[in-house]
C-alpha cells in the first residue's frame, strides 16, 4: 500500500481521563470516562471519536460509490453508534452500527450502495473480522 496521508495524534494524562491532540492542533480535546462507565463524562471519549471518524469515512465511501453508479445521494447522511463492553476473555470489545439515510433512492438501491461502500471504506476494511458492524439503511 502506498501511504498518501498520515494522521498523528498524542494522548497524554491518564488515558481515558486525559487529553488528546493531533500534531497539527486541529483536534485538541479533553478526554473523560463516560458516566455509564463510572467516569465524570466531562470530556469526549475514544468511542465518540471513533464514531465520528467512522461515520465521516463511510459517508465519503458511500458518495464515491454513488458517483460511480450515477446515483443521487444528495441529502444523504451516515450516523455511527459505537458500543463498548466486556468480553468473556476479560478484555473489552467494540460493536458498531452504521445508520445510512439515502432519501432520494429506493431502499434496494440504498442497500446495494451501502454494501458497496462497506467494501471500500478504510474503517470497514480495518474492522472487518474484528468488530461486529451492523449496516442499517433507513426506510425513507
GROMACS .gro file of N, CA and C in nm:
model
  420
    1UNK      N    1   0.084  -0.118   0.000
    1UNK     CA    2   0.000   0.000   0.000
    1UNK      C    3   0.088   0.124   0.000
    2UNK      N    4   0.055   0.219  -0.084
    2UNK     CA    5   0.124   0.346  -0.088
    2UNK      C    6   0.051   0.444   0.003
    3UNK      N    7   0.115   0.486   0.111
    3UNK     CA    8   0.052   0.579   0.205
    3UNK      C    9   0.046   0.718   0.140
    4UNK      N   10  -0.076   0.778   0.138
    4UNK     CA   11  -0.090   0.912   0.080
    4UNK      C   12  -0.114   1.019   0.186
    5UNK      N   13  -0.146   0.977   0.309
    5UNK     CA   14  -0.166   1.070   0.418
    5UNK      C   15  -0.148   0.995   0.549
    6UNK      N   16  -0.089   1.061   0.646
    6UNK     CA   17  -0.074   1.002   0.779
    6UNK      C   18  -0.120   1.104   0.882
    7UNK      N   19  -0.214   1.064   0.967
    7UNK     CA   20  -0.259   1.147   1.077
    7UNK      C   21  -0.175   1.112   1.200
    8UNK      N   22  -0.146   1.212   1.280
    8UNK     CA   23  -0.069   1.190   1.403
    8UNK      C   24  -0.144   1.251   1.520
    9UNK      N   25  -0.152   1.176   1.628
    9UNK     CA   26  -0.216   1.226   1.749
    9UNK      C   27  -0.139   1.174   1.870
   10UNK      N   28  -0.147   1.249   1.978
   10UNK     CA   29  -0.080   1.212   2.102
   10UNK      C   30  -0.182   1.219   2.215
   11UNK      N   31  -0.190   1.112   2.292
   11UNK     CA   32  -0.275   1.110   2.412
   11UNK      C   33  -0.184   1.121   2.534
   12UNK      N   34  -0.223   1.207   2.626
   12UNK     CA   35  -0.145   1.228   2.748
   12UNK      C   36  -0.240   1.221   2.868
   13UNK      N   37  -0.183   1.225   2.985
   13UNK     CA   38  -0.264   1.220   3.107
   13UNK      C   39  -0.286   1.077   3.149
   14UNK      N   40  -0.407   1.047   3.187
   14UNK     CA   41  -0.441   0.915   3.239
   14UNK      C   42  -0.528   0.838   3.139
   15UNK      N   43  -0.484   0.830   3.014
   15UNK     CA   44  -0.559   0.755   2.914
   15UNK      C   45  -0.695   0.813   2.888
   16UNK      N   46  -0.799   0.741   2.929
   16UNK     CA   47  -0.937   0.786   2.907
   16UNK      C   48  -0.971   0.911   2.987
   17UNK      N   49  -0.894   0.942   3.088
   17UNK     CA   50  -0.909   1.067   3.162
   17UNK      C   51  -0.784   1.150   3.136
   18UNK      N   52  -0.774   1.202   3.017
   18UNK     CA   53  -0.655   1.276   2.980
   18UNK      C   54  -0.684   1.380   2.874
   19UNK      N   55  -0.596   1.383   2.777
   19UNK     CA   56  -0.604   1.482   2.672
   19UNK      C   57  -0.553   1.419   2.543
   20UNK      N   58  -0.611   1.458   2.431
   20UNK     CA   59  -0.564   1.412   2.300
   20UNK      C   60  -0.554   1.532   2.207
   21UNK      N   61  -0.450   1.528   2.127
   21UNK     CA   62  -0.425   1.640   2.035
   21UNK      C   63  -0.357   1.587   1.910
   22UNK      N   64  -0.401   1.635   1.794
   22UNK     CA   65  -0.333   1.599   1.671
   22UNK      C   66  -0.210   1.687   1.653
   23UNK      N   67  -0.118   1.639   1.573
   23UNK     CA   68   0.008   1.712   1.554
   23UNK      C   69  -0.013   1.850   1.493
   24UNK      N   70  -0.120   1.868   1.415
   24UNK     CA   71  -0.147   1.999   1.355
   24UNK      C   72  -0.236   2.087   1.444
   25UNK      N   73  -0.282   2.033   1.557
   25UNK     CA   74  -0.364   2.110   1.650
   25UNK      C   75  -0.510   2.126   1.611
   26UNK      N   76  -0.552   2.066   1.500
   26UNK     CA   77  -0.691   2.082   1.457
   26UNK      C   78  -0.789   2.006   1.546
   27UNK      N   79  -0.741   1.903   1.611
   27UNK     CA   80  -0.820   1.833   1.710
   27UNK      C   81  -0.745   1.844   1.841
   28UNK      N   82  -0.810   1.896   1.942
   28UNK     CA   83  -0.746   1.921   2.072
   28UNK      C   84  -0.855   1.906   2.177
   29UNK      N   85  -0.864   1.789   2.239
   29UNK     CA   86  -0.978   1.759   2.325
   29UNK      C   87  -0.938   1.702   2.460
   30UNK      N   88  -1.019   1.734   2.560
   30UNK     CA   89  -1.008   1.668   2.689
   30UNK      C   90  -1.083   1.537   2.680
   31UNK      N   91  -1.029   1.436   2.744
   31UNK     CA   92  -1.091   1.304   2.745
   31UNK      C   93  -1.144   1.273   2.884
   32UNK      N   94  -1.255   1.202   2.888
   32UNK     CA   95  -1.311   1.161   3.017
   32UNK      C   96  -1.387   1.030   2.999
   33UNK      N   97  -1.382   0.948   3.101
   33UNK     CA   98  -1.459   0.824   3.100
   33UNK      C   99  -1.608   0.861   3.106
   34UNK      N  100  -1.690   0.797   3.022
   34UNK     CA  101  -1.834   0.827   3.024
   34UNK      C  102  -1.895   0.792   3.161
   35UNK      N  103  -2.001   0.861   3.194
   35UNK     CA  104  -2.067   0.834   3.322
   35UNK      C  105  -2.117   0.690   3.329
   36UNK      N  106  -2.157   0.634   3.214
   36UNK     CA  107  -2.205   0.496   3.210
   36UNK      C  108  -2.096   0.395   3.248
   37UNK      N  109  -1.971   0.439   3.241
   37UNK     CA  110  -1.859   0.351   3.276
   37UNK      C  111  -1.794   0.395   3.408
   38UNK      N  112  -1.862   0.483   3.481
   38UNK     CA  113  -1.813   0.523   3.611
   38UNK      C  114  -1.733   0.651   3.614
   39UNK      N  115  -1.722   0.719   3.502
   39UNK     CA  116  -1.647   0.844   3.495
   39UNK      C  117  -1.735   0.965   3.515
   40UNK      N  118  -1.672   1.081   3.502
   40UNK     CA  119  -1.748   1.205   3.518
   40UNK      C  120  -1.809   1.254   3.386
   41UNK      N  121  -1.766   1.199   3.273
   41UNK     CA  122  -1.825   1.235   3.145
   41UNK      C  123  -1.800   1.377   3.100
   42UNK      N  124  -1.702   1.444   3.159
   42UNK     CA  125  -1.680   1.586   3.129
   42UNK      C  126  -1.583   1.610   3.013
   43UNK      N  127  -1.567   1.512   2.928
   43UNK     CA  128  -1.486   1.526   2.808
   43UNK      C  129  -1.535   1.425   2.706
   44UNK      N  130  -1.476   1.426   2.591
   44UNK     CA  131  -1.512   1.326   2.491
   44UNK      C  132  -1.443   1.195   2.527
   45UNK      N  133  -1.469   1.092   2.449
   45UNK     CA  134  -1.406   0.963   2.477
   45UNK      C  135  -1.370   0.895   2.346
   46UNK      N  136  -1.286   0.792   2.351
   46UNK     CA  137  -1.242   0.727   2.228
   46UNK      C  138  -1.356   0.672   2.142
   47UNK      N  139  -1.463   0.626   2.205
   47UNK     CA  140  -1.573   0.572   2.127
   47UNK      C  141  -1.644   0.682   2.047
   48UNK      N  142  -1.658   0.801   2.106
   48UNK     CA  143  -1.718   0.912   2.032
   48UNK      C  144  -1.628   0.953   1.915
   49UNK      N  145  -1.498   0.957   1.938
   49UNK     CA  146  -1.405   0.994   1.831
   49UNK      C  147  -1.408   0.890   1.719
   50UNK      N  148  -1.413   0.763   1.757
   50UNK     CA  149  -1.421   0.655   1.659
   50UNK      C  150  -1.551   0.664   1.580
   51UNK      N  151  -1.663   0.691   1.649
   51UNK     CA  152  -1.793   0.702   1.583
   51UNK      C  153  -1.792   0.815   1.480
   52UNK      N  154  -1.739   0.930   1.519
   52UNK     CA  155  -1.734   1.044   1.426
   52UNK      C  156  -1.646   1.013   1.305
   53UNK      N  157  -1.532   0.953   1.329
   53UNK     CA  158  -1.441   0.918   1.220
   53UNK      C  159  -1.501   0.815   1.126
   54UNK      N  160  -1.562   0.711   1.184
   54UNK     CA  161  -1.620   0.605   1.101
   54UNK      C  162  -1.737   0.661   1.019
   55UNK      N  163  -1.824   0.741   1.080
   55UNK     CA  164  -1.938   0.798   1.009
   55UNK      C  165  -1.892   0.883   0.891
   56UNK      N  166  -1.793   0.968   0.914
   56UNK     CA  167  -1.744   1.056   0.807
   56UNK      C  168  -1.676   0.976   0.696
   57UNK      N  169  -1.595   0.879   0.735
   57UNK     CA  170  -1.524   0.799   0.635
   57UNK      C  171  -1.623   0.715   0.552
   58UNK      N  172  -1.720   0.654   0.620
   58UNK     CA  173  -1.818   0.572   0.548
   58UNK      C  174  -1.902   0.659   0.455
   59UNK      N  175  -1.936   0.780   0.500
   59UNK     CA  176  -2.015   0.870   0.415
   59UNK      C  177  -1.936   0.905   0.288
   60UNK      N  178  -1.807   0.927   0.302
   60UNK     CA  179  -1.723   0.953   0.183
   60UNK      C  180  -1.720   0.833   0.090
   61UNK      N  181  -1.706   0.714   0.146
   61UNK     CA  182  -1.705   0.592   0.064
   61UNK      C  183  -1.839   0.576  -0.008
   62UNK      N  184  -1.947   0.605   0.063
   62UNK     CA  185  -2.081   0.596   0.005
   62UNK      C  186  -2.097   0.694  -0.111
   63UNK      N  187  -2.049   0.816  -0.093
   63UNK     CA  188  -2.057   0.916  -0.200
   63UNK      C  189  -1.973   0.875  -0.320
   64UNK      N  190  -1.857   0.813  -0.295
   64UNK     CA  191  -1.771   0.769  -0.404
   64UNK      C  192  -1.840   0.660  -0.488
   65UNK      N  193  -1.894   0.557  -0.422
   65UNK     CA  194  -1.959   0.451  -0.499
   65UNK      C  195  -2.086   0.502  -0.567
   66UNK      N  196  -2.154   0.596  -0.505
   66UNK     CA  197  -2.273   0.654  -0.567
   66UNK      C  198  -2.236   0.729  -0.695
   67UNK      N  199  -2.127   0.805  -0.691
   67UNK     CA  200  -2.082   0.876  -0.812
   67UNK      C  201  -2.052   0.777  -0.924
   68UNK      N  202  -1.986   0.666  -0.890
   68UNK     CA  203  -1.953   0.564  -0.990
   68UNK      C  204  -2.078   0.503  -1.051
   69UNK      N  205  -2.185   0.496  -0.972
   69UNK     CA  206  -2.311   0.435  -1.018
   69UNK      C  207  -2.407   0.539  -1.075
   70UNK      N  208  -2.373   0.667  -1.062
   70UNK     CA  209  -2.462   0.772  -1.108
   70UNK      C  210  -2.586   0.788  -1.022
   71UNK      N  211  -2.575   0.755  -0.894
   71UNK     CA  212  -2.689   0.762  -0.803
   71UNK      C  213  -2.693   0.896  -0.731
   72UNK      N  214  -2.814   0.942  -0.704
   72UNK     CA  215  -2.834   1.069  -0.635
   72UNK      C  216  -2.829   1.048  -0.484
   73UNK      N  217  -2.721   1.092  -0.423
   73UNK     CA  218  -2.708   1.079  -0.277
   73UNK      C  219  -2.712   1.216  -0.209
   74UNK      N  220  -2.771   1.314  -0.276
   74UNK     CA  221  -2.789   1.443  -0.210
   74UNK      C  222  -2.879   1.419  -0.089
   75UNK      N  223  -2.860   1.498   0.014
   75UNK     CA  224  -2.934   1.486   0.140
   75UNK      C  225  -2.906   1.356   0.215
   76UNK      N  226  -2.798   1.287   0.181
   76UNK     CA  227  -2.763   1.163   0.250
   76UNK      C  228  -2.696   1.193   0.383
   77UNK      N  229  -2.696   1.094   0.470
   77UNK     CA  230  -2.630   1.106   0.600
   77UNK      C  231  -2.591   0.968   0.649
   78UNK      N  232  -2.486   0.965   0.729
   78UNK     CA  233  -2.444   0.841   0.794
   78UNK      C  234  -2.421   0.871   0.941
   79UNK      N  235  -2.485   0.793   1.025
   79UNK     CA  236  -2.463   0.801   1.169
   79UNK      C  237  -2.393   0.675   1.214
   80UNK      N  238  -2.311   0.686   1.317
   80UNK     CA  239  -2.243   0.570   1.372
   80UNK      C  240  -2.267   0.562   1.521
   81UNK      N  241  -2.302   0.443   1.568
   81UNK     CA  242  -2.312   0.416   1.711
   81UNK      C  243  -2.202   0.316   1.744
   82UNK      N  244  -2.117   0.352   1.837
   82UNK     CA  245  -2.007   0.264   1.878
   82UNK      C  246  -2.029   0.227   2.024
   83UNK      N  247  -2.047   0.098   2.047
   83UNK     CA  248  -2.064   0.048   2.182
   83UNK      C  249  -1.938  -0.020   2.230
   84UNK      N  250  -1.919  -0.020   2.361
   84UNK     CA  251  -1.805  -0.089   2.422
   84UNK      C  252  -1.858  -0.174   2.537
   85UNK      N  253  -1.799  -0.290   2.552
   85UNK     CA  254  -1.839  -0.377   2.662
   85UNK      C  255  -1.736  -0.485   2.686
   86UNK      N  256  -1.748  -0.551   2.800
   86UNK     CA  257  -1.652  -0.655   2.837
   86UNK      C  258  -1.669  -0.781   2.753
   87UNK      N  259  -1.559  -0.850   2.733
   87UNK     CA  260  -1.561  -0.978   2.663
   87UNK      C  261  -1.551  -1.090   2.766
   88UNK      N  262  -1.580  -1.210   2.723
   88UNK     CA  263  -1.568  -1.326   2.811
   88UNK      C  264  -1.423  -1.353   2.850
   89UNK      N  265  -1.329  -1.304   2.768
   89UNK     CA  266  -1.187  -1.326   2.795
   89UNK      C  267  -1.129  -1.226   2.895
   90UNK      N  268  -1.211  -1.130   2.940
   90UNK     CA  269  -1.163  -1.035   3.039
   90UNK      C  270  -1.123  -0.900   2.985
   91UNK      N  271  -1.123  -0.883   2.855
   91UNK     CA  272  -1.091  -0.753   2.795
   91UNK      C  273  -1.218  -0.679   2.758
   92UNK      N  274  -1.204  -0.589   2.664
   92UNK     CA  275  -1.319  -0.514   2.614
   92UNK      C  276  -1.321  -0.522   2.462
   93UNK      N  277  -1.440  -0.505   2.406
   93UNK     CA  278  -1.456  -0.506   2.260
   93UNK      C  279  -1.555  -0.397   2.221
   94UNK      N  280  -1.551  -0.364   2.092
   94UNK     CA  281  -1.640  -0.264   2.036
   94UNK      C  282  -1.743  -0.331   1.945
   95UNK      N  283  -1.856  -0.265   1.928
   95UNK     CA  284  -1.957  -0.304   1.830
   95UNK      C  285  -2.006  -0.175   1.765
   96UNK      N  286  -2.030  -0.181   1.634
   96UNK     CA  287  -2.067  -0.062   1.558
   96UNK      C  288  -2.197  -0.085   1.484
   97UNK      N  289  -2.281   0.016   1.483
   97UNK     CA  290  -2.397   0.020   1.394
   97UNK      C  291  -2.385   0.146   1.310
   98UNK      N  292  -2.386   0.128   1.178
   98UNK     CA  293  -2.385   0.241   1.085
   98UNK      C  294  -2.527   0.259   1.034
   99UNK      N  295  -2.580   0.379   1.052
   99UNK     CA  296  -2.716   0.411   1.009
   99UNK      C  297  -2.708   0.501   0.887
  100UNK      N  298  -2.753   0.451   0.774
  100UNK     CA  299  -2.740   0.520   0.647
  100UNK      C  300  -2.876   0.571   0.601
  101UNK      N  301  -2.880   0.698   0.564
  101UNK     CA  302  -3.002   0.759   0.511
  101UNK      C  303  -2.974   0.808   0.369
  102UNK      N  304  -3.047   0.752   0.275
  102UNK     CA  305  -3.037   0.790   0.133
  102UNK      C  306  -3.179   0.817   0.082
  103UNK      N  307  -3.233   0.934   0.117
  103UNK     CA  308  -3.375   0.961   0.091
  103UNK      C  309  -3.415   0.968  -0.056
  104UNK      N  310  -3.320   0.986  -0.147
  104UNK     CA  311  -3.355   1.000  -0.288
  104UNK      C  312  -3.344   0.869  -0.367
  105UNK      N  313  -3.322   0.758  -0.294
  105UNK     CA  314  -3.305   0.629  -0.360
  105UNK      C  315  -3.406   0.528  -0.307
  106UNK      N  316  -3.435   0.427  -0.388
  106UNK     CA  317  -3.518   0.317  -0.338
  106UNK      C  318  -3.441   0.244  -0.229
  107UNK      N  319  -3.512   0.173  -0.145
  107UNK     CA  320  -3.447   0.101  -0.036
  107UNK      C  321  -3.347  -0.002  -0.090
  108UNK      N  322  -3.386  -0.073  -0.196
  108UNK     CA  323  -3.295  -0.174  -0.254
  108UNK      C  324  -3.168  -0.111  -0.307
  109UNK      N  325  -3.179   0.002  -0.376
  109UNK     CA  326  -3.060   0.071  -0.427
  109UNK      C  327  -2.975   0.122  -0.313
  110UNK      N  328  -3.039   0.175  -0.210
  110UNK     CA  329  -2.966   0.223  -0.093
  110UNK      C  330  -2.889   0.110  -0.026
  111UNK      N  331  -2.952  -0.006  -0.013
  111UNK     CA  332  -2.885  -0.123   0.045
  111UNK      C  333  -2.763  -0.164  -0.039
  112UNK      N  334  -2.782  -0.166  -0.169
  112UNK     CA  335  -2.674  -0.205  -0.260
  112UNK      C  336  -2.554  -0.110  -0.248
  113UNK      N  337  -2.580   0.019  -0.249
  113UNK     CA  338  -2.472   0.117  -0.236
  113UNK      C  339  -2.405   0.109  -0.099
  114UNK      N  340  -2.484   0.085   0.004
  114UNK     CA  341  -2.429   0.073   0.139
  114UNK      C  342  -2.335  -0.045   0.148
  115UNK      N  343  -2.374  -0.158   0.091
  115UNK     CA  344  -2.287  -0.277   0.090
  115UNK      C  345  -2.159  -0.251   0.012
  116UNK      N  346  -2.170  -0.181  -0.101
  116UNK     CA  347  -2.051  -0.149  -0.181
  116UNK      C  348  -1.958  -0.055  -0.104
  117UNK      N  349  -2.017   0.044  -0.036
  117UNK     CA  350  -1.935   0.136   0.045
  117UNK      C  351  -1.863   0.061   0.156
  118UNK      N  352  -1.929  -0.039   0.213
  118UNK     CA  353  -1.870  -0.118   0.321
  118UNK      C  354  -1.747  -0.195   0.273
  119UNK      N  355  -1.741  -0.223   0.144
  119UNK     CA  356  -1.626  -0.295   0.088
  119UNK      C  357  -1.507  -0.203   0.061
  120UNK      N  358  -1.531  -0.073   0.044
  120UNK     CA  359  -1.421   0.018   0.011
  120UNK      C  360  -1.380   0.112   0.124
  121UNK      N  361  -1.467   0.130   0.223
  121UNK     CA  362  -1.436   0.222   0.334
  121UNK      C  363  -1.316   0.171   0.414
  122UNK      N  364  -1.215   0.255   0.435
  122UNK     CA  365  -1.098   0.212   0.512
  122UNK      C  366  -1.132   0.167   0.654
  123UNK      N  367  -1.227   0.232   0.720
  123UNK     CA  368  -1.266   0.189   0.855
  123UNK      C  369  -1.330   0.051   0.849
  124UNK      N  370  -1.416   0.028   0.751
  124UNK     CA  371  -1.478  -0.104   0.736
  124UNK      C  372  -1.373  -0.210   0.710
  125UNK      N  373  -1.277  -0.178   0.625
  125UNK     CA  374  -1.172  -0.275   0.596
  125UNK      C  375  -1.084  -0.302   0.718
  126UNK      N  376  -1.063  -0.200   0.800
  126UNK     CA  377  -0.981  -0.218   0.921
  126UNK      C  378  -1.054  -0.299   1.028
  127UNK      N  379  -1.185  -0.287   1.034
  127UNK     CA  380  -1.261  -0.352   1.141
  127UNK      C  381  -1.314  -0.490   1.101
  128UNK      N  382  -1.319  -0.518   0.971
  128UNK     CA  383  -1.378  -0.643   0.923
  128UNK      C  384  -1.313  -0.764   0.990
  129UNK      N  385  -1.396  -0.846   1.051
  129UNK     CA  386  -1.346  -0.965   1.118
  129UNK      C  387  -1.301  -0.939   1.261
  130UNK      N  388  -1.296  -0.813   1.302
  130UNK     CA  389  -1.251  -0.777   1.436
  130UNK      C  390  -1.361  -0.719   1.523
  131UNK      N  391  -1.454  -0.650   1.461
  131UNK     CA  392  -1.562  -0.580   1.530
  131UNK      C  393  -1.692  -0.613   1.459
  132UNK      N  394  -1.796  -0.639   1.537
  132UNK     CA  395  -1.928  -0.656   1.477
  132UNK      C  396  -1.975  -0.521   1.423
  133UNK      N  397  -2.005  -0.516   1.293
  133UNK     CA  398  -2.056  -0.395   1.229
  133UNK      C  399  -2.190  -0.428   1.166
  134UNK      N  400  -2.292  -0.355   1.207
  134UNK     CA  401  -2.426  -0.371   1.152
  134UNK      C  402  -2.454  -0.253   1.060
  135UNK      N  403  -2.500  -0.282   0.940
  135UNK     CA  404  -2.539  -0.177   0.845
  135UNK      C  405  -2.691  -0.164   0.848
  136UNK      N  406  -2.739  -0.046   0.880
  136UNK     CA  407  -2.883  -0.021   0.888
  136UNK      C  408  -2.917   0.090   0.788
  137UNK      N  409  -3.002   0.059   0.692
  137UNK     CA  410  -3.043   0.157   0.592
  137UNK      C  411  -3.185   0.203   0.628
  138UNK      N  412  -3.198   0.333   0.644
  138UNK     CA  413  -3.327   0.393   0.682
  138UNK      C  414  -3.431   0.369   0.573
  139UNK      N  415  -3.553   0.349   0.616
  139UNK     CA  416  -3.666   0.336   0.524
  139UNK      C  417  -3.719   0.478   0.503
  140UNK      N  418  -3.670   0.548   0.401
  140UNK     CA  419  -3.713   0.686   0.377
  140UNK      C  420  -3.836   0.692   0.292
   0.00000   0.00000   0.00000
